[in-house]
Amino acid sequence: MFAYGMLSVVIAVYLRQVGLTNTQIGFLFSLTLLGDTAISLFLTTRADRYGRRKTLMIGAALMLFSSVVFALTGSFWLLVVAATIGVLSPSGNEIGPFLPIEQAGLSEELPHDHRVSIFAWYNLVGYFAAALGSLASGLGVEALHGFGLSDISAYRCVLIGHGTVGVAMLVLYAALSPRVESTNRDANKGTRFGLHKSHKIVFALSGLFAIDAFAGGFVMQSLIAYWFHLRYGASEAQMGTILFFGNLLAGVSALVANRLAKRFGLVNTMVWTHIPSNLLLILVPLMPNFGVSLAMLLARFSLSQMDVPTRQAFVMASVEPDERSAAGGITNIARSVGVSISPLFTGMAFAAPVLGIPFLVAGGLKIVYDLTLWRFARRPLAR
């Protein structure tokens, strides 16, 4: 997540610097996310059977590969290949096979009533790391400018840092305890997508999560940074600092979700905290100046992630233990598919940044998702 946070501040501006158009950037982001979707589907649906540690190591190696190619070339088609095959997050959010497999490993020894709490801390660590990565990237680029490096050279240093984190992940995953592995690795042998009892609920939830992610694709962190740069001339250091505090607020909000979930239930917490955050998102481009827009954005960060640990705990609780990697992977992949489509439209949306179309579309669609999820959870299939 530190590496993802680093990259989100500079990746869109870097690609513009190497000569890509706004439309090409959106296309490349879509291919990045679609490629990660295919890789994740392949890895997560096999992880419980073939080994979670090995699968995580493969993901880290693919992350390193994409970093190297992006740092070494500005060729659009080479970047397309690296974006499709590798693991690289332009959104600043979790992507690839890591989260579902890690949480499946954690769930092996976690009782049901502790999952939201542990996942909340898990997400807090991730958001804090992403926040530090954003801050380090923004301030680091400014410092490198002070040493005389050009914009493009400074951005490539960030990409090298991203790849270095991939190496560290590879080493740490190799050292994981065997206790993260599934205790019944042969139960889903020969099954479709690693599921044997929970197809209906997993695919229904996947469809809903894809809608939410499609909306979120319009306001990925890298695109938020780009919009503030276009609309208000915000610098890399400013955006790095803003995303640092935004991710901190998001992480703290995940801890609050644990208390709310114990009192109101998982789905109610997911929905009734998400709707106000989306109203705040809609308000961001409607504000009269940079300061008030920023206040709306940070207020939105403080609510936007309360649904994350509750959603993750809900998925883990809805399936059999030997289906958890697959269920987490499939629902995450559905989100990746959703978020990979929306950047195709962002080139047009960013043509007139003063209108703030990405924020309006994202907020409206997310509210539709929230209300649909609430209705779905009241049906027998979801119980």
PDB file of C-alpha atoms in Angstrom, residues 116-226:
ATOM      1  CA  VAL A 116     -14.439  -6.823  11.550  1.00  0.00           C
ATOM      2  CA  SER A 117     -12.069  -5.585  14.266  1.00  0.00           C
ATOM      3  CA  ILE A 118      -9.007  -7.322  12.805  1.00  0.00           C
ATOM      4  CA  PHE A 119      -9.883  -6.317   9.244  1.00  0.00           C
ATOM      5  CA  ALA A 120     -10.376  -2.740  10.445  1.00  0.00           C
ATOM      6  CA  TRP A 121      -6.828  -2.693  11.842  1.00  0.00           C
ATOM      7  CA  TYR A 122      -5.589  -4.442   8.708  1.00  0.00           C
ATOM      8  CA  ASN A 123      -7.125  -1.676   6.602  1.00  0.00           C
ATOM      9  CA  LEU A 124      -5.857   1.044   8.942  1.00  0.00           C
ATOM     10  CA  VAL A 125      -2.297  -0.183   8.451  1.00  0.00           C
ATOM     11  CA  GLY A 126      -2.889  -0.217   4.692  1.00  0.00           C
ATOM     12  CA  TYR A 127      -4.339   3.303   4.601  1.00  0.00           C
ATOM     13  CA  PHE A 128      -1.568   4.629   6.840  1.00  0.00           C
ATOM     14  CA  ALA A 129       1.038   3.056   4.556  1.00  0.00           C
ATOM     15  CA  ALA A 130      -0.695   4.488   1.463  1.00  0.00           C
ATOM     16  CA  ALA A 131      -0.813   7.887   3.174  1.00  0.00           C
ATOM     17  CA  LEU A 132       2.911   7.754   3.914  1.00  0.00           C
ATOM     18  CA  GLY A 133       3.559   6.682   0.336  1.00  0.00           C
ATOM     19  CA  SER A 134       1.586   9.647  -1.029  1.00  0.00           C
ATOM     20  CA  LEU A 135       3.411  12.053   1.263  1.00  0.00           C
ATOM     21  CA  ALA A 136       6.811  10.554   0.456  1.00  0.00           C
ATOM     22  CA  SER A 137       6.093  10.711  -3.269  1.00  0.00           C
ATOM     23  CA  GLY A 138       4.923  14.334  -3.293  1.00  0.00           C
ATOM     24  CA  LEU A 139       7.691  15.659  -1.053  1.00  0.00           C
ATOM     25  CA  GLY A 140      10.274  13.388  -2.679  1.00  0.00           C
ATOM     26  CA  VAL A 141       9.520  14.700  -6.163  1.00  0.00           C
ATOM     27  CA  GLU A 142       9.831  18.271  -4.920  1.00  0.00           C
ATOM     28  CA  ALA A 143      13.148  17.447  -3.207  1.00  0.00           C
ATOM     29  CA  LEU A 144      14.486  15.801  -6.372  1.00  0.00           C
ATOM     30  CA  HIS A 145      13.563  18.947  -8.304  1.00  0.00           C
ATOM     31  CA  GLY A 146      15.698  20.852  -5.815  1.00  0.00           C
ATOM     32  CA  PHE A 147      18.655  18.632  -6.728  1.00  0.00           C
ATOM     33  CA  GLY A 148      18.179  19.541 -10.381  1.00  0.00           C
ATOM     34  CA  LEU A 149      16.296  16.493 -11.672  1.00  0.00           C
ATOM     35  CA  SER A 150      13.690  17.061 -14.348  1.00  0.00           C
ATOM     36  CA  ASP A 151      10.032  16.196 -13.754  1.00  0.00           C
ATOM     37  CA  ILE A 152      10.229  12.971 -15.725  1.00  0.00           C
ATOM     38  CA  SER A 153      13.418  11.802 -13.949  1.00  0.00           C
ATOM     39  CA  ALA A 154      11.868  12.485 -10.549  1.00  0.00           C
ATOM     40  CA  TYR A 155       8.746  10.540 -11.488  1.00  0.00           C
ATOM     41  CA  ARG A 156      10.882   7.598 -12.650  1.00  0.00           C
ATOM     42  CA  CYS A 157      12.562   7.557  -9.229  1.00  0.00           C
ATOM     43  CA  VAL A 158       9.104   7.004  -7.740  1.00  0.00           C
ATOM     44  CA  LEU A 159       8.556   4.075 -10.109  1.00  0.00           C
ATOM     45  CA  ILE A 160      11.898   2.579  -9.067  1.00  0.00           C
ATOM     46  CA  GLY A 161      10.792   2.922  -5.436  1.00  0.00           C
ATOM     47  CA  HIS A 162       7.561   1.119  -6.342  1.00  0.00           C
ATOM     48  CA  GLY A 163       9.562  -1.788  -7.751  1.00  0.00           C
ATOM     49  CA  THR A 164      11.827  -1.903  -4.698  1.00  0.00           C
ATOM     50  CA  VAL A 165       8.783  -2.420  -2.509  1.00  0.00           C
ATOM     51  CA  GLY A 166       7.834  -5.336  -4.780  1.00  0.00           C
ATOM     52  CA  VAL A 167      11.177  -6.974  -3.978  1.00  0.00           C
ATOM     53  CA  ALA A 168      10.597  -6.517  -0.243  1.00  0.00           C
ATOM     54  CA  MET A 169       7.132  -8.057  -0.550  1.00  0.00           C
ATOM     55  CA  LEU A 170       8.554 -11.065  -2.369  1.00  0.00           C
ATOM     56  CA  VAL A 171      10.988 -11.710   0.503  1.00  0.00           C
ATOM     57  CA  LEU A 172       8.376 -11.210   3.236  1.00  0.00           C
ATOM     58  CA  TYR A 173       5.785 -13.439   1.582  1.00  0.00           C
ATOM     59  CA  ALA A 174       8.378 -16.211   1.334  1.00  0.00           C
ATOM     60  CA  ALA A 175       8.795 -16.010   5.124  1.00  0.00           C
ATOM     61  CA  LEU A 176       5.072 -16.397   5.960  1.00  0.00           C
ATOM     62  CA  SER A 177       4.014 -19.152   8.358  1.00  0.00           C
ATOM     63  CA  PRO A 178       2.374 -22.297   6.914  1.00  0.00           C
ATOM     64  CA  ARG A 179      -0.602 -21.441   9.170  1.00  0.00           C
ATOM     65  CA  VAL A 180      -1.891 -19.095   6.451  1.00  0.00           C
ATOM     66  CA  GLU A 181      -2.639 -22.075   4.200  1.00  0.00           C
ATOM     67  CA  SER A 182      -6.101 -23.612   3.822  1.00  0.00           C
ATOM     68  CA  THR A 183      -6.699 -26.512   6.219  1.00  0.00           C
ATOM     69  CA  ASN A 184      -8.732 -28.377   3.574  1.00  0.00           C
ATOM     70  CA  ARG A 185      -6.890 -27.779   0.325  1.00  0.00           C
ATOM     71  CA  ASP A 186      -8.574 -30.613  -1.593  1.00  0.00           C
ATOM     72  CA  ALA A 187     -12.203 -29.729  -0.823  1.00  0.00           C
ATOM     73  CA  ASN A 188     -12.656 -27.500  -3.878  1.00  0.00           C
ATOM     74  CA  LYS A 189     -10.728 -29.717  -6.276  1.00  0.00           C
ATOM     75  CA  GLY A 190     -12.455 -29.748  -9.639  1.00  0.00           C
ATOM     76  CA  THR A 191     -14.919 -27.013  -8.670  1.00  0.00           C
ATOM     77  CA  ARG A 192     -15.690 -23.951 -10.756  1.00  0.00           C
ATOM     78  CA  PHE A 193     -13.751 -20.847  -9.740  1.00  0.00           C
ATOM     79  CA  GLY A 194     -12.817 -22.469  -6.428  1.00  0.00           C
ATOM     80  CA  LEU A 195     -16.447 -22.363  -5.148  1.00  0.00           C
ATOM     81  CA  HIS A 196     -18.617 -25.348  -4.318  1.00  0.00           C
ATOM     82  CA  LYS A 197     -21.519 -24.042  -2.171  1.00  0.00           C
ATOM     83  CA  SER A 198     -21.586 -20.276  -2.429  1.00  0.00           C
ATOM     84  CA  HIS A 199     -21.880 -19.474  -6.136  1.00  0.00           C
ATOM     85  CA  LYS A 200     -25.156 -17.555  -5.925  1.00  0.00           C
ATOM     86  CA  ILE A 201     -24.292 -15.127  -3.169  1.00  0.00           C
ATOM     87  CA  VAL A 202     -20.721 -14.578  -4.396  1.00  0.00           C
ATOM     88  CA  PHE A 203     -21.800 -13.734  -7.946  1.00  0.00           C
ATOM     89  CA  ALA A 204     -24.714 -11.570  -6.752  1.00  0.00           C
ATOM     90  CA  LEU A 205     -22.417  -9.578  -4.468  1.00  0.00           C
ATOM     91  CA  SER A 206     -19.834  -9.360  -7.232  1.00  0.00           C
ATOM     92  CA  GLY A 207     -22.322  -7.646  -9.526  1.00  0.00           C
ATOM     93  CA  LEU A 208     -23.175  -5.076  -6.863  1.00  0.00           C
ATOM     94  CA  PHE A 209     -19.548  -4.446  -5.968  1.00  0.00           C
ATOM     95  CA  ALA A 210     -18.731  -3.941  -9.664  1.00  0.00           C
ATOM     96  CA  ILE A 211     -21.234  -1.060  -9.827  1.00  0.00           C
ATOM     97  CA  ASP A 212     -19.642   0.577  -6.785  1.00  0.00           C
ATOM     98  CA  ALA A 213     -16.160   0.141  -8.243  1.00  0.00           C
ATOM     99  CA  PHE A 214     -17.194   1.470 -11.658  1.00  0.00           C
ATOM    100  CA  ALA A 215     -18.318   4.650  -9.925  1.00  0.00           C
ATOM    101  CA  GLY A 216     -15.109   4.764  -7.885  1.00  0.00           C
ATOM    102  CA  GLY A 217     -13.029   4.541 -11.067  1.00  0.00           C
ATOM    103  CA  PHE A 218     -14.005   8.124 -11.883  1.00  0.00           C
ATOM    104  CA  VAL A 219     -12.401   9.358  -8.661  1.00  0.00           C
ATOM    105  CA  MET A 220      -9.301   7.197  -8.230  1.00  0.00           C
ATOM    106  CA  GLN A 221      -6.667   8.954  -6.140  1.00  0.00           C
ATOM    107  CA  SER A 222      -4.428   9.541  -9.140  1.00  0.00           C
ATOM    108  CA  LEU A 223      -7.351  11.149 -10.983  1.00  0.00           C
ATOM    109  CA  ILE A 224      -8.334  13.242  -7.958  1.00  0.00           C
ATOM    110  CA  ALA A 225      -4.753  14.521  -7.853  1.00  0.00           C
ATOM    111  CA  TYR A 226      -4.897  15.204 -11.589  1.00  0.00           C
TER     112      TYR A 226
END
